[in-house]
PDB file of C-alpha atoms and ligand atoms in Angstrom:
ATOM      1  CA  UNK D   1       0.025   0.054  -0.131  1.00 50.00           C
ATOM      2  CA  UNK D   2       1.523   3.658  -0.622  1.00 55.00           C
ATOM      3  CA  UNK D   3       2.250   5.795   2.210  1.00 55.00           C
ATOM      4  CA  UNK D   4      -0.554   8.032   3.002  1.00 57.00           C
ATOM      5  CA  UNK D   5       1.342  11.426   2.556  1.00 59.00           C
ATOM      6  CA  UNK D   6      -1.371  13.145   5.077  1.00 70.00           C
ATOM      7  CA  UNK D   7      -0.538  10.837   7.893  1.00 73.00           C
ATOM      8  CA  UNK D   8       2.246  12.008  10.577  1.00 77.00           C
ATOM      9  CA  UNK D   9       5.772  10.342   9.899  1.00 80.00           C
ATOM     10  CA  UNK D  10       6.851   8.088  13.220  1.00 79.00           C
ATOM     11  CA  UNK D  11       9.622   9.910  14.840  1.00 79.00           C
ATOM     12  CA  UNK D  12      12.630   7.742  14.209  1.00 77.00           C
ATOM     13  CA  UNK D  13      13.119   5.462  16.867  1.00 81.00           C
ATOM     14  CA  UNK D  14      16.808   5.928  18.369  1.00 83.00           C
ATOM     15  CA  UNK D  15      18.527   2.278  18.605  1.00 88.00           C
ATOM     16  CA  UNK D  16      21.679   2.292  20.623  1.00 89.00           C
ATOM     17  CA  UNK D  17      23.895  -0.174  18.444  1.00 92.00           C
ATOM     18  CA  UNK D  18      25.698  -0.842  21.897  1.00 94.00           C
ATOM     19  CA  UNK D  19      22.918  -1.675  24.030  1.00 92.00           C
ATOM     20  CA  UNK D  20      24.242  -5.037  24.192  1.00 95.00           C
ATOM     21  CA  UNK D  21      27.744  -3.892  25.538  1.00 97.00           C
ATOM     22  CA  UNK D  22      29.109  -6.566  27.990  1.00 98.00           C
ATOM     23  CA  UNK D  23      28.256  -5.829  31.702  1.00 98.00           C
ATOM     24  CA  UNK D  24      29.242  -7.166  35.200  1.00 98.00           C
ATOM     25  CA  UNK D  25      26.518  -7.847  37.485  1.00 97.00           C
ATOM     26  CA  UNK D  26      24.856  -4.917  39.276  1.00 96.00           C
ATOM     27  CA  UNK D  27      25.311  -5.998  42.625  1.00 96.00           C
ATOM     28  CA  UNK D  28      27.319  -7.881  45.244  1.00 97.00           C
ATOM     29  CA  UNK D  29      31.228  -8.641  45.510  1.00 96.00           C
ATOM     30  CA  UNK D  30      32.939  -9.335  41.846  1.00 97.00           C
ATOM     31  CA  UNK D  31      35.816 -11.753  41.521  1.00 96.00           C
ATOM     32  CA  UNK D  32      37.293 -10.465  38.142  1.00 96.00           C
ATOM     33  CA  UNK D  33      38.787 -13.963  37.819  1.00 96.00           C
ATOM     34  CA  UNK D  34      35.785 -15.776  37.740  1.00 94.00           C
ATOM     35  CA  UNK D  35      35.315 -13.982  34.463  1.00 95.00           C
ATOM     36  CA  UNK D  36      37.532 -16.475  32.666  1.00 95.00           C
ATOM     37  CA  UNK D  37      36.382 -20.383  32.519  1.00 82.00           C
ATOM     38  CA  UNK D  38      38.891 -22.539  31.080  1.00 71.00           C
ATOM     39  CA  UNK D  39      41.188 -25.609  31.550  1.00 68.00           C
ATOM     40  CA  UNK D  40      43.436 -23.280  33.933  1.00 72.00           C
ATOM     41  CA  UNK D  41      41.860 -21.031  36.376  1.00 70.00           C
ATOM     42  CA  UNK D  42      43.969 -17.832  36.374  1.00 81.00           C
ATOM     43  CA  UNK D  43      45.638 -16.418  39.650  1.00 85.00           C
ATOM     44  CA  UNK D  44      45.405 -12.680  40.252  1.00 88.00           C
ATOM     45  CA  UNK D  45      44.346 -10.837  37.151  1.00 97.00           C
ATOM     46  CA  UNK D  46      45.300  -7.617  35.720  1.00 98.00           C
ATOM     47  CA  UNK D  47      43.142  -4.687  35.325  1.00 98.00           C
ATOM     48  CA  UNK D  48      43.106  -1.661  33.195  1.00 98.00           C
ATOM     49  CA  UNK D  49      40.867   1.148  33.789  1.00 98.00           C
ATOM     50  CA  UNK D  50      39.672   3.303  30.868  1.00 98.00           C
ATOM     51  CA  UNK D  51      41.334   1.122  28.072  1.00 98.00           C
ATOM     52  CA  UNK D  52      39.642   3.636  25.391  1.00 98.00           C
ATOM     53  CA  UNK D  53      40.416   1.718  22.158  1.00 98.00           C
ATOM     54  CA  UNK D  54      42.156  -1.112  23.701  1.00 98.00           C
ATOM     55  CA  UNK D  55      45.214  -1.649  22.376  1.00 98.00           C
ATOM     56  CA  UNK D  56      47.296  -1.867  25.266  1.00 98.00           C
ATOM     57  CA  UNK D  57      45.373  -5.114  26.272  1.00 98.00           C
ATOM     58  CA  UNK D  58      45.403  -6.501  23.066  1.00 98.00           C
ATOM     59  CA  UNK D  59      49.346  -6.378  22.835  1.00 98.00           C
ATOM     60  CA  UNK D  60      49.602  -7.217  26.652  1.00 98.00           C
ATOM     61  CA  UNK D  61      47.598 -10.578  25.907  1.00 97.00           C
ATOM     62  CA  UNK D  62      49.672 -11.204  22.826  1.00 97.00           C
ATOM     63  CA  UNK D  63      53.093 -10.620  24.368  1.00 97.00           C
ATOM     64  CA  UNK D  64      52.368 -12.478  27.661  1.00 96.00           C
ATOM     65  CA  UNK D  65      50.448 -16.043  27.188  1.00 94.00           C
ATOM     66  CA  UNK D  66      50.326 -15.983  30.847  1.00 93.00           C
ATOM     67  CA  UNK D  67      48.555 -12.732  31.367  1.00 95.00           C
ATOM     68  CA  UNK D  68      44.824 -12.355  32.270  1.00 96.00           C
ATOM     69  CA  UNK D  69      43.495  -8.713  31.522  1.00 98.00           C
ATOM     70  CA  UNK D  70      40.153  -7.184  32.300  1.00 98.00           C
ATOM     71  CA  UNK D  71      39.420  -3.663  31.022  1.00 98.00           C
ATOM     72  CA  UNK D  72      36.326  -1.491  32.601  1.00 98.00           C
ATOM     73  CA  UNK D  73      35.636   1.284  29.980  1.00 98.00           C
ATOM     74  CA  UNK D  74      32.946   3.792  30.783  1.00 96.00           C
ATOM     75  CA  UNK D  75      32.009   4.382  26.887  1.00 97.00           C
ATOM     76  CA  UNK D  76      29.831   1.673  25.853  1.00 97.00           C
ATOM     77  CA  UNK D  77      30.976   1.889  22.157  1.00 98.00           C
ATOM     78  CA  UNK D  78      34.483   1.207  23.121  1.00 98.00           C
ATOM     79  CA  UNK D  79      34.301  -1.645  25.413  1.00 98.00           C
ATOM     80  CA  UNK D  80      32.089  -3.400  22.893  1.00 98.00           C
ATOM     81  CA  UNK D  81      34.404  -2.910  20.294  1.00 98.00           C
ATOM     82  CA  UNK D  82      37.416  -3.871  21.742  1.00 98.00           C
ATOM     83  CA  UNK D  83      35.719  -6.975  23.404  1.00 98.00           C
ATOM     84  CA  UNK D  84      34.854  -8.172  20.491  1.00 98.00           C
ATOM     85  CA  UNK D  85      38.203  -7.569  19.127  1.00 98.00           C
ATOM     86  CA  UNK D  86      39.773  -9.533  21.703  1.00 98.00           C
ATOM     87  CA  UNK D  87      37.353 -12.490  20.875  1.00 98.00           C
ATOM     88  CA  UNK D  88      38.244 -12.282  17.321  1.00 98.00           C
ATOM     89  CA  UNK D  89      41.875 -12.327  17.986  1.00 98.00           C
ATOM     90  CA  UNK D  90      41.198 -15.456  20.001  1.00 97.00           C
ATOM     91  CA  UNK D  91      42.236 -13.606  23.180  1.00 97.00           C
ATOM     92  CA  UNK D  92      38.812 -13.784  24.739  1.00 97.00           C
ATOM     93  CA  UNK D  93      39.743 -16.606  27.067  1.00 95.00           C
ATOM     94  CA  UNK D  94      42.359 -14.304  28.817  1.00 95.00           C
ATOM     95  CA  UNK D  95      40.810 -10.898  28.095  1.00 97.00           C
ATOM     96  CA  UNK D  96      37.688  -9.059  28.443  1.00 98.00           C
ATOM     97  CA  UNK D  97      36.455  -5.622  28.506  1.00 98.00           C
ATOM     98  CA  UNK D  98      33.261  -4.277  30.258  1.00 98.00           C
ATOM     99  CA  UNK D  99      31.043  -1.187  29.543  1.00 98.00           C
ATOM    100  CA  UNK D 100      31.504   0.088  33.496  1.00 98.00           C
ATOM    101  CA  UNK D 101      32.601   2.955  35.532  1.00 97.00           C
ATOM    102  CA  UNK D 102      35.644   1.786  37.374  1.00 97.00           C
ATOM    103  CA  UNK D 103      34.549   4.105  40.260  1.00 96.00           C
ATOM    104  CA  UNK D 104      31.549   1.671  41.062  1.00 96.00           C
ATOM    105  CA  UNK D 105      33.138  -1.577  40.229  1.00 97.00           C
ATOM    106  CA  UNK D 106      36.556  -1.150  41.983  1.00 97.00           C
ATOM    107  CA  UNK D 107      35.082  -0.828  45.410  1.00 96.00           C
ATOM    108  CA  UNK D 108      33.200  -3.905  45.060  1.00 97.00           C
ATOM    109  CA  UNK D 109      36.346  -6.079  43.833  1.00 97.00           C
ATOM    110  CA  UNK D 110      37.101  -9.100  46.285  1.00 96.00           C
ATOM    111  CA  UNK D 111      40.366  -8.858  48.395  1.00 97.00           C
ATOM    112  CA  UNK D 112      43.785  -9.657  46.566  1.00 96.00           C
ATOM    113  CA  UNK D 113      42.288 -10.833  43.517  1.00 96.00           C
ATOM    114  CA  UNK D 114      44.581  -8.143  41.156  1.00 97.00           C
ATOM    115  CA  UNK D 115      47.957  -8.693  40.292  1.00 97.00           C
ATOM    116  CA  UNK D 116      48.359  -5.328  38.511  1.00 98.00           C
ATOM    117  CA  UNK D 117      46.083  -1.979  37.637  1.00 98.00           C
ATOM    118  CA  UNK D 118      47.082  -0.097  34.672  1.00 98.00           C
ATOM    119  CA  UNK D 119      45.764   3.545  34.488  1.00 98.00           C
ATOM    120  CA  UNK D 120      47.108   5.182  31.177  1.00 98.00           C
ATOM    121  CA  UNK D 121      46.255   8.902  30.467  1.00 96.00           C
ATOM    122  CA  UNK D 122      43.162   8.966  32.585  1.00 93.00           C
ATOM    123  CA  UNK D 123      40.856  11.948  33.118  1.00 79.00           C
ATOM    124  CA  UNK D 124      40.850  14.153  30.164  1.00 70.00           C
ATOM    125  CA  UNK D 125      38.599  16.615  32.212  1.00 68.00           C
ATOM    126  CA  UNK D 126      40.168  20.099  32.546  1.00 72.00           C
ATOM    127  CA  UNK D 127      37.004  22.334  33.450  1.00 69.00           C
ATOM    128  CA  UNK D 128      36.003  22.714  37.223  1.00 72.00           C
ATOM    129  CA  UNK D 129      32.540  21.507  36.574  1.00 69.00           C
ATOM    130  CA  UNK D 130      33.820  18.360  35.238  1.00 70.00           C
ATOM    131  CA  UNK D 131      35.936  17.573  38.465  1.00 73.00           C
ATOM    132  CA  UNK D 132      33.294  15.163  39.399  1.00 76.00           C
ATOM    133  CA  UNK D 133      34.202  12.819  36.566  1.00 75.00           C
ATOM    134  CA  UNK D 134      37.837  12.283  37.460  1.00 83.00           C
ATOM    135  CA  UNK D 135      38.376   8.507  38.250  1.00 88.00           C
ATOM    136  CA  UNK D 136      41.437   8.697  40.381  1.00 92.00           C
ATOM    137  CA  UNK D 137      40.067   9.671  44.009  1.00 91.00           C
ATOM    138  CA  UNK D 138      40.332   8.193  47.498  1.00 92.00           C
ATOM    139  CA  UNK D 139      37.352   5.679  47.007  1.00 93.00           C
ATOM    140  CA  UNK D 140      39.114   4.168  44.194  1.00 96.00           C
ATOM    141  CA  UNK D 141      42.417   4.146  45.950  1.00 97.00           C
ATOM    142  CA  UNK D 142      40.869   2.502  48.949  1.00 97.00           C
ATOM    143  CA  UNK D 143      39.101  -0.529  46.500  1.00 97.00           C
ATOM    144  CA  UNK D 144      42.520  -0.781  44.801  1.00 98.00           C
ATOM    145  CA  UNK D 145      44.444  -1.359  47.784  1.00 98.00           C
ATOM    146  CA  UNK D 146      42.048  -3.927  48.965  1.00 97.00           C
ATOM    147  CA  UNK D 147      41.561  -5.757  45.550  1.00 97.00           C
ATOM    148  CA  UNK D 148      45.622  -5.961  44.975  1.00 98.00           C
ATOM    149  CA  UNK D 149      47.245  -8.996  45.792  1.00 97.00           C
ATOM    150  CA  UNK D 150      50.127  -8.490  48.249  1.00 95.00           C
ATOM    151  CA  UNK D 151      53.046  -6.802  46.158  1.00 93.00           C
ATOM    152  CA  UNK D 152      50.518  -6.056  43.410  1.00 97.00           C
ATOM    153  CA  UNK D 153      51.293  -3.135  40.915  1.00 98.00           C
ATOM    154  CA  UNK D 154      49.474   0.262  40.732  1.00 98.00           C
ATOM    155  CA  UNK D 155      51.012   1.815  37.414  1.00 98.00           C
ATOM    156  CA  UNK D 156      49.819   5.268  36.217  1.00 98.00           C
ATOM    157  CA  UNK D 157      50.905   7.371  33.187  1.00 98.00           C
ATOM    158  CA  UNK D 158      49.906  10.570  31.578  1.00 97.00           C
ATOM    159  CA  UNK D 159      51.210  13.334  29.401  1.00 96.00           C
ATOM    160  CA  UNK D 160      49.966  16.251  31.723  1.00 94.00           C
ATOM    161  CA  UNK D 161      52.330  17.339  34.189  1.00 95.00           C
ATOM    162  CA  UNK D 162      50.182  18.984  36.579  1.00 92.00           C
ATOM    163  CA  UNK D 163      48.052  15.603  36.430  1.00 92.00           C
ATOM    164  CA  UNK D 164      51.446  13.580  37.367  1.00 95.00           C
ATOM    165  CA  UNK D 165      52.190  15.902  40.319  1.00 95.00           C
ATOM    166  CA  UNK D 166      48.421  15.628  41.453  1.00 93.00           C
ATOM    167  CA  UNK D 167      48.372  12.039  41.410  1.00 96.00           C
ATOM    168  CA  UNK D 168      51.532  11.421  42.767  1.00 97.00           C
ATOM    169  CA  UNK D 169      50.410  13.420  45.743  1.00 96.00           C
ATOM    170  CA  UNK D 170      47.098  11.830  46.111  1.00 96.00           C
ATOM    171  CA  UNK D 171      48.681   8.273  45.822  1.00 97.00           C
ATOM    172  CA  UNK D 172      51.379   9.221  48.367  1.00 96.00           C
ATOM    173  CA  UNK D 173      48.926  10.878  50.995  1.00 96.00           C
ATOM    174  CA  UNK D 174      46.573   7.661  50.753  1.00 96.00           C
ATOM    175  CA  UNK D 175      49.376   5.671  52.307  1.00 95.00           C
ATOM    176  CA  UNK D 176      48.173   2.463  50.795  1.00 97.00           C
ATOM    177  CA  UNK D 177      51.024   2.430  48.071  1.00 98.00           C
ATOM    178  CA  UNK D 178      54.904   2.640  48.162  1.00 97.00           C
ATOM    179  CA  UNK D 179      57.043   3.494  45.341  1.00 97.00           C
ATOM    180  CA  UNK D 180      58.509   0.469  43.912  1.00 94.00           C
ATOM    181  CA  UNK D 181      61.564   2.414  43.631  1.00 94.00           C
ATOM    182  CA  UNK D 182      63.346   5.565  45.994  1.00 94.00           C
ATOM    183  CA  UNK D 183      60.637   7.540  44.043  1.00 95.00           C
ATOM    184  CA  UNK D 184      57.458   6.551  42.092  1.00 98.00           C
ATOM    185  CA  UNK D 185      58.633   8.334  38.974  1.00 98.00           C
ATOM    186  CA  UNK D 186      59.975   5.977  36.382  1.00 98.00           C
ATOM    187  CA  UNK D 187      61.484   6.535  33.120  1.00 97.00           C
ATOM    188  CA  UNK D 188      59.569   3.741  31.286  1.00 98.00           C
ATOM    189  CA  UNK D 189      57.599   0.566  31.782  1.00 97.00           C
ATOM    190  CA  UNK D 190      58.380  -2.736  30.698  1.00 96.00           C
ATOM    191  CA  UNK D 191      55.026  -4.135  29.822  1.00 96.00           C
ATOM    192  CA  UNK D 192      55.929  -4.090  25.985  1.00 93.00           C
ATOM    193  CA  UNK D 193      52.533  -3.089  25.120  1.00 98.00           C
ATOM    194  CA  UNK D 194      51.714   0.788  24.556  1.00 98.00           C
ATOM    195  CA  UNK D 195      48.474   2.119  25.089  1.00 98.00           C
ATOM    196  CA  UNK D 196      46.942   4.185  21.907  1.00 98.00           C
ATOM    197  CA  UNK D 197      47.780   7.746  23.825  1.00 97.00           C
ATOM    198  CA  UNK D 198      51.029   6.509  24.777  1.00 98.00           C
ATOM    199  CA  UNK D 199      51.851   5.491  21.176  1.00 98.00           C
ATOM    200  CA  UNK D 200      50.542   9.174  19.907  1.00 98.00           C
ATOM    201  CA  UNK D 201      52.604  10.961  22.516  1.00 98.00           C
ATOM    202  CA  UNK D 202      55.896   8.855  21.874  1.00 98.00           C
ATOM    203  CA  UNK D 203      55.515   9.523  17.983  1.00 98.00           C
ATOM    204  CA  UNK D 204      54.987  13.195  18.714  1.00 98.00           C
ATOM    205  CA  UNK D 205      57.964  13.700  21.169  1.00 98.00           C
ATOM    206  CA  UNK D 206      55.404  14.266  23.985  1.00 97.00           C
ATOM    207  CA  UNK D 207      56.952  13.776  27.454  1.00 97.00           C
ATOM    208  CA  UNK D 208      54.851  11.078  29.475  1.00 98.00           C
ATOM    209  CA  UNK D 209      55.183  11.030  33.357  1.00 98.00           C
ATOM    210  CA  UNK D 210      54.938   7.565  34.892  1.00 98.00           C
ATOM    211  CA  UNK D 211      54.477   6.327  38.262  1.00 98.00           C
ATOM    212  CA  UNK D 212      54.598   3.007  39.652  1.00 98.00           C
ATOM    213  CA  UNK D 213      53.744   1.665  42.676  1.00 98.00           C
ATOM    214  CA  UNK D 214      52.978  -1.515  45.118  1.00 98.00           C
ATOM    215  CA  UNK D 215      50.643  -2.420  47.579  1.00 97.00           C
ATOM    216  CA  UNK D 216      52.343  -1.780  50.842  1.00 94.00           C
TER     217      UNK D 216
HETATM  218  C1  SAM T   1      41.988  10.057  27.575  1.00 75.19           C
HETATM  219  S1  SAM T   1      41.465   8.274  27.344  1.00 75.19           S
HETATM  220  C2  SAM T   1      42.786   7.257  27.301  1.00 75.19           C
HETATM  221  C3  SAM T   1      42.513   5.772  26.759  1.00 75.19           C
HETATM  222  C4  SAM T   1      43.600   4.992  26.840  1.00 75.19           C
HETATM  223  N1  SAM T   1      43.804   4.338  28.091  1.00 75.19           N
HETATM  224  C5  SAM T   1      45.160   5.405  26.450  1.00 75.19           C
HETATM  225  O1  SAM T   1      45.796   5.541  27.042  1.00 75.19           O
HETATM  226  O2  SAM T   1      44.840   5.456  25.090  1.00 75.19           O
HETATM  227  C6  SAM T   1      40.399   7.842  28.720  1.00 75.19           C
HETATM  228  C7  SAM T   1      39.623   6.776  29.050  1.00 75.19           C
HETATM  229  O3  SAM T   1      38.954   6.484  30.248  1.00 75.19           O
HETATM  230  C8  SAM T   1      37.585   6.227  30.102  1.00 75.19           C
HETATM  231  N2  SAM T   1      37.001   6.507  31.504  1.00 75.19           N
HETATM  232  C9  SAM T   1      36.865   7.761  31.787  1.00 75.19           C
HETATM  233  N3  SAM T   1      36.352   7.533  33.028  1.00 75.19           N
HETATM  234  C10 SAM T   1      36.213   6.109  33.324  1.00 75.19           C
HETATM  235  C11 SAM T   1      35.697   5.716  34.369  1.00 75.19           C
HETATM  236  N4  SAM T   1      35.298   6.132  35.356  1.00 75.19           N
HETATM  237  N5  SAM T   1      35.280   4.097  34.141  1.00 75.19           N
HETATM  238  C12 SAM T   1      36.267   3.468  32.925  1.00 75.19           C
HETATM  239  N6  SAM T   1      36.622   4.263  32.125  1.00 75.19           N
HETATM  240  C13 SAM T   1      36.658   5.700  32.116  1.00 75.19           C
HETATM  241  C14 SAM T   1      37.103   7.230  28.855  1.00 75.19           C
HETATM  242  O4  SAM T   1      36.053   6.567  28.352  1.00 75.19           O
HETATM  243  C15 SAM T   1      38.444   6.954  27.910  1.00 75.19           C
HETATM  244  O5  SAM T   1      38.515   5.508  26.905  1.00 75.19           O
END
């Protein structure tokens, strides 16, 4: 039947292409090791907060066949794309990315279940009214200290000096972490993998400020 030109057109319905983004359970304590089922149960897993386009996790898993990595990415689009990419590359048994706000998930993680936490180039918010979006703060640090295994590592890097100074003083003041060397500042890390933003900084000769801590 030809469309009736007098009848109002229905408003286009917005369909979220990432409505099916992988999620974690809404409530209760969370053990990220349980995300992986396989012949070998993983020990403490690595956590990447805000993987964005996700190349660090992909490379990390490709380089170390013994590594298990979970990403928490607030943007549904990137969580979905990267999680699917991991599966396509045969890495889904050791790597997953969930569309979650790390600030809500980390406080729910079970004790001593993480081997290492990566926070690469977080918080691209500069306006005062956006301060509430900052991921690194006392609640996140409290959750990380609890969830890290003894001697577990916390690695942070940024290309914004003011942010590096702020992170360093916040983490030092928290008291749950100690610098791996005399100072937390390190020249480079040894993970092999590079985050997308890190790769751009290296290409463009932009200084990167790196901090490495261990759980006290
Ligand atoms: C500047 S980008 C850096 C992306 C990537 N880590 C890199 O180094 O290329 C910051 C990332 O953190 C994510 N993010 C911001 N707040 C977050 C939160 N509370 N929980 C999880 N991810 C978050 C953003 O969506 C974005 O992908």
